[in-house]
XYZ file of C-alpha atoms in Angstrom:
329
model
C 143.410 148.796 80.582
C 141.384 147.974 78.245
C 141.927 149.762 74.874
C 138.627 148.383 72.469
C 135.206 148.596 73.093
C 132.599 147.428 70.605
C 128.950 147.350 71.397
C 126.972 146.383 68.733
C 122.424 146.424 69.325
C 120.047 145.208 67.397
C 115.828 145.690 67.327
C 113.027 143.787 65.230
C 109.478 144.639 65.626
C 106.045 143.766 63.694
C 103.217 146.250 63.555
C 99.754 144.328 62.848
C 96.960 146.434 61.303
C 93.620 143.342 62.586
C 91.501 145.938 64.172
C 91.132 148.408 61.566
C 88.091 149.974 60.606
C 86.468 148.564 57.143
C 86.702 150.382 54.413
C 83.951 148.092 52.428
C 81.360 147.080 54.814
C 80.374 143.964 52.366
C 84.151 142.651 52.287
C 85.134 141.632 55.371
C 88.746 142.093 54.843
C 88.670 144.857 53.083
C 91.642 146.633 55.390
C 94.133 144.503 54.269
C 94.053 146.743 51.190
C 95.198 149.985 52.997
C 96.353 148.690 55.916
C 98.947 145.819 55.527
C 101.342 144.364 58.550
C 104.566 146.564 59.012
C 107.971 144.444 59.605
C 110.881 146.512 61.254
C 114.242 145.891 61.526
C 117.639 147.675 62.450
C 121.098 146.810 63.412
C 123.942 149.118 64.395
C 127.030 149.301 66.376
C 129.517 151.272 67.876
C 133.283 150.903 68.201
C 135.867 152.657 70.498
C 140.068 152.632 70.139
C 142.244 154.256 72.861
C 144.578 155.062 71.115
C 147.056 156.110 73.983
C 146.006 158.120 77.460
C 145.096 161.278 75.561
C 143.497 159.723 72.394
C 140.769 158.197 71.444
C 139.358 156.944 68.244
C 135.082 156.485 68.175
C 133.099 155.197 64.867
C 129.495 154.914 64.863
C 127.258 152.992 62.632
C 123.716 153.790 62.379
C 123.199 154.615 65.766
C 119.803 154.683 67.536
C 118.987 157.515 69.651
C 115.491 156.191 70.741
C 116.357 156.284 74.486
C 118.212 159.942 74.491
C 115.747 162.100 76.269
C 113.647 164.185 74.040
C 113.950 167.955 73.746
C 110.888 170.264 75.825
C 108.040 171.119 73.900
C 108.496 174.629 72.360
C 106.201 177.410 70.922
C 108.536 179.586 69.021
C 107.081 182.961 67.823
C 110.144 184.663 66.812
C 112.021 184.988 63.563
C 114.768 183.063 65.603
C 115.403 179.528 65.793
C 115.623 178.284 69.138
C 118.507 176.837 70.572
C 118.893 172.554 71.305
C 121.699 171.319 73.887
C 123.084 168.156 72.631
C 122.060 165.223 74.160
C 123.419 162.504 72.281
C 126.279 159.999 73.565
C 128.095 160.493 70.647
C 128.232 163.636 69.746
C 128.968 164.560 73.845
C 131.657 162.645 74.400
C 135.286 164.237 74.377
C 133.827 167.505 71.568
C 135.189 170.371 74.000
C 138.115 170.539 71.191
C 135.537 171.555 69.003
C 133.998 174.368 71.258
C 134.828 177.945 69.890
C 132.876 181.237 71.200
C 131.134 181.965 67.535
C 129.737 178.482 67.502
C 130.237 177.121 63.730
C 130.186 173.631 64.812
C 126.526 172.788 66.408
C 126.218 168.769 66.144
C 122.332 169.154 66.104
C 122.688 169.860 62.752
C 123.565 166.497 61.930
C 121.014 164.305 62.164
C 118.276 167.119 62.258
C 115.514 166.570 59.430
C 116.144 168.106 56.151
C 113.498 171.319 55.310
C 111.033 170.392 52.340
C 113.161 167.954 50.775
C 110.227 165.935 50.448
C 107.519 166.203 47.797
C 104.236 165.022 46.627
C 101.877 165.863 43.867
C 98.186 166.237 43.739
C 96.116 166.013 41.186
C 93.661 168.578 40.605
C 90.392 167.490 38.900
C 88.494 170.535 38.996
C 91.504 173.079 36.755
C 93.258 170.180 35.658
C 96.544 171.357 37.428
C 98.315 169.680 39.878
C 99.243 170.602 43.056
C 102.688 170.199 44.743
C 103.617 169.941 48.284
C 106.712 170.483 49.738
C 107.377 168.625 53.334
C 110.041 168.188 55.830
C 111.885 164.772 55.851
C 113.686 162.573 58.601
C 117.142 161.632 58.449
C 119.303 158.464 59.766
C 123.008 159.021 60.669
C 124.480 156.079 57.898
C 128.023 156.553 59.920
C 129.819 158.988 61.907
C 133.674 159.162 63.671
C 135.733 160.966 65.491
C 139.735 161.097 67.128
C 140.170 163.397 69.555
C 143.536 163.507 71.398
C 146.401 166.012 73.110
C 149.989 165.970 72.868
C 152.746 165.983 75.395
C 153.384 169.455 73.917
C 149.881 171.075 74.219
C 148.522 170.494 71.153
C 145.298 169.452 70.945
C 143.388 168.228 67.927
C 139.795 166.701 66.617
C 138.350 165.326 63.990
C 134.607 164.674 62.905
C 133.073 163.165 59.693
C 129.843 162.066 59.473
C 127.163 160.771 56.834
C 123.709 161.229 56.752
C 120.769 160.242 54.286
C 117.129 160.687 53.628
C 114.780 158.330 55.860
C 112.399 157.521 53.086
C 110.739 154.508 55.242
C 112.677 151.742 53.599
C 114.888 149.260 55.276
C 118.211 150.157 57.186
C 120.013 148.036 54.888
C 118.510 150.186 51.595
C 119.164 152.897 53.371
C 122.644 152.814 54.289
C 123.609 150.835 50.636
C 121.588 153.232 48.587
C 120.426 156.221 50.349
C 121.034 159.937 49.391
C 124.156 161.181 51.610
C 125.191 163.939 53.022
C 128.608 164.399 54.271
C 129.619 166.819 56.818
C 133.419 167.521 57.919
C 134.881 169.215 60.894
C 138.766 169.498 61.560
C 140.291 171.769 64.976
C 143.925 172.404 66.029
C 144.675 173.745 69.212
C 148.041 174.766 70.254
C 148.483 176.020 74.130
C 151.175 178.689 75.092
C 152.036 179.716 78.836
C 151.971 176.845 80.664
C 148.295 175.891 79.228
C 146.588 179.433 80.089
C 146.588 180.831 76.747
C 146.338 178.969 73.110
C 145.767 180.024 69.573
C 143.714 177.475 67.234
C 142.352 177.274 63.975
C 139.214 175.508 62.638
C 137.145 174.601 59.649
C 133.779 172.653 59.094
C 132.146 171.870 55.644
C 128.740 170.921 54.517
C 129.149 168.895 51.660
C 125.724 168.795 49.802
C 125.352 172.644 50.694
C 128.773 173.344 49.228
C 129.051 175.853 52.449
C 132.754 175.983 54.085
C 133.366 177.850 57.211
C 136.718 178.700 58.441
C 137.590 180.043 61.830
C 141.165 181.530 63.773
C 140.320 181.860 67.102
C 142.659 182.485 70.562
C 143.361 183.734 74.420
C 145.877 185.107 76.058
C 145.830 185.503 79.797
C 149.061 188.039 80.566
C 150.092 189.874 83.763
C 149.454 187.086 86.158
C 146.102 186.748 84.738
C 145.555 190.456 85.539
C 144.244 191.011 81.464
C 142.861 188.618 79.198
C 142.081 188.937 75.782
C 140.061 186.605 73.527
C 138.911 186.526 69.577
C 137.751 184.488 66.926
C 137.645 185.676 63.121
C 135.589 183.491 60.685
C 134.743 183.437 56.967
C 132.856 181.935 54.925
C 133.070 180.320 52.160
C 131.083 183.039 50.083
C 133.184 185.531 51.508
C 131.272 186.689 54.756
C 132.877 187.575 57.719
C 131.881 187.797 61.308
C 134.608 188.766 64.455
C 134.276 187.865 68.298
C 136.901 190.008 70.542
C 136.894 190.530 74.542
C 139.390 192.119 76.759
C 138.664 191.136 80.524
C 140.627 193.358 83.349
C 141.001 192.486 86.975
C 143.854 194.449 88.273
C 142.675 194.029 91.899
C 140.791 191.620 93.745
C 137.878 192.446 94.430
C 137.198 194.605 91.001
C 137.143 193.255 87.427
C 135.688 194.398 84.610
C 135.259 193.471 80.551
C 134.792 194.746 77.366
C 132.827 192.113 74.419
C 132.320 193.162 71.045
C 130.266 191.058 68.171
C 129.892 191.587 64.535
C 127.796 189.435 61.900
C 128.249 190.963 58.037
C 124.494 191.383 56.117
C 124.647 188.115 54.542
C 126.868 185.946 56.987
C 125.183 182.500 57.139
C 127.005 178.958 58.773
C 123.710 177.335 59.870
C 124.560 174.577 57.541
C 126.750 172.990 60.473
C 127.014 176.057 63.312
C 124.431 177.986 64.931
C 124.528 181.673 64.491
C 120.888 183.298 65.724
C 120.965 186.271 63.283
C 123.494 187.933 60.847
C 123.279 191.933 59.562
C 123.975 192.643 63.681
C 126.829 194.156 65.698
C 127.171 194.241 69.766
C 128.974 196.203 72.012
C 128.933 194.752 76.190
C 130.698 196.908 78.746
C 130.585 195.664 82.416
C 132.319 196.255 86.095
C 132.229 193.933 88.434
C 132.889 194.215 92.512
C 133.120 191.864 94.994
C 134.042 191.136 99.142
C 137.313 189.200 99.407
C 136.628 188.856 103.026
C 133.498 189.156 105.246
C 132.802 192.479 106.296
C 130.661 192.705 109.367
C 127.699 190.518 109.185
C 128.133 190.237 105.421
C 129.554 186.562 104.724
C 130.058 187.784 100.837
C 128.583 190.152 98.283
C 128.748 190.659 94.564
C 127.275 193.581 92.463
C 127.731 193.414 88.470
C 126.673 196.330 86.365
C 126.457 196.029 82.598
C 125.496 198.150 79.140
C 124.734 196.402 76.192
C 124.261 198.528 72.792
C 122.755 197.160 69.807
C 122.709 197.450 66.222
C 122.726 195.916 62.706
C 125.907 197.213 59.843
C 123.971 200.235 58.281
C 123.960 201.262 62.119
C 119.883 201.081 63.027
C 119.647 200.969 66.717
C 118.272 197.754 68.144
C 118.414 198.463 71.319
C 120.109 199.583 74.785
C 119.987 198.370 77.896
C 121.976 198.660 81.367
C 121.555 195.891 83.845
C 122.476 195.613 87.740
C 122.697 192.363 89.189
C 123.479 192.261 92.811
C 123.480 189.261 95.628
């Protein structure tokens, strides 16, 4: 089979300002002077290495995106940002390694425009001060790869680099020689115990520019036949701030299983530089039962009913809010 794959693109364009209205109505070509023809240009390419049957080695160099589907339109009125799925090729392709339940790696963030980096200054005639503005500014991936792979012995691995910079309207080729990078890094380690049912792994992402460095243990353990599972990820920042994931899932019999999911975010906890985390100073306690027919009873094909209390609060212990929820089909 076929081990490289390299699939380069390329796109030119010209935008021509003729029909413009006239700024001078006695100079008849008076929009060349604010409106002047627009060239554009781009070239990029991406490679792929199979390394073996369970590795693979990707690079990516100034990719375009313009085809990915575009995210829904979104009126958010919250103090919370909303939450993207990935939708890029790149970033889709063989990242489950990277997938942990406190999610410190979210790919969106790469890529995603850079809050009021940019800035322009007015000048004010009437006090004679000057007025600055502060605006949000595109970025261009300059490069990104990735190997991904699994051992004969269950351990699984991935690693993720990419380099981003400032899309100040320029040319690629200024951009990606001279532009102002940013350099993310994401490294996982996976190691699988019990005949691939249970693993314990450890992971780390860092935002270069930001200087902010998360670092994550994480694991499951499926015991008794499966009867009890438990699950957990610790993480810490690089500032010192902590936050802690733990369930313990229970189905001793068939048709009855229940779980216990616990969440804790300290005050100041804060890995949005490369992760996603939707609020910090915030704890969360999830209790739930559920049953279920193994077999039809009467004229019942199958039936489920799931009951489950949810109790929330931030650190200094202010109640956010209960609820209890029954969900039955």
């Amino acid at each position: 089979p076929a081990k490289f794959n390299f699939k380069p693109y390329t796109m030119a364009g010209l935008t021509n300002y003729s029909d413009i209205r006239l700024t001078d109505y006695e100079e008849p070509k008076s929009w060349g002077l604010n409106y002047t023809d627009q060239s554009r240009n781009n070239l990029g390419m991406d490679i792929e290495y199979r390394i073996n049957t369970n590795s693979r080695l990707t690079f990516t160099i100034n990719p375009d995106y313009g085809q990915v589907e575009s995210d829904p339109a979104e009126i958010n009125l919250t103090a919370f940002e909303t939450y993207f799925h990935e939708k890029r090729p790149f970033f889709l392709k063989d990242v489950d390694i990277f997938e942990t339940p406190l999610n410190i790696f979210y790919s969106r963030r790469i890529g995603e425009k850079i809050w009021g980096e940019g800035m322009k200054i007015y000048e004010n005639t009437s006090n004679g001060n000057n007025d600055t503005l502060y605006y949000d500014m595109p970025v261009i991936i300059k490069g990104a790869s990735k190997i991904t792979g699994k051992t004969n012995k269950g351990l699984s691995y991935g690693v993720l680099g990419a380099v981003t910079s400032l899309y100040d309207s320029s040319g690629w080729s200024n951009q990606l020689l001279k532009g102002k990078n940013r350099n993310f890094f994401v490294s996982r380690i996976k190691q699988d115990f019990f005949a691939g049912n249970s693993f314990i792994g450890f992971m780390s992402t860092s935002s270069v520019i930001d200087s902010a460095h998360t670092f994550s243990i994480d694991g499951l353990a499926n015991i008794f036949d499966n009867k009890i599972g438990i699950d957990g990820q610790i993480i810490m920042t690089s500032d010192e701030h902590k936050g802690i994931y733990s369930s313990i899932s229970f189905s001793p019999l068939g048709f009855f299983s229940g779980w216990i999911d616990y969440y804790k975010y300290d005050k100041n906890l804060n890995f949005n530089n490369l992760g996603y985390l939707w609020r910090n100073d915030y704890s969360q306690t999830k209790m739930g039962m559920k049953f279920q027919t193994l077999d039809p009873w009467h004229f019942v094909r199958g039936g489920t009913v799931i009951i489950e209390g949810n109790m929330e609060q931030n650190i200094d212990g202010l109640d956010l809010g209960k609820t209890i929820e029954l969900n039955y089909d």
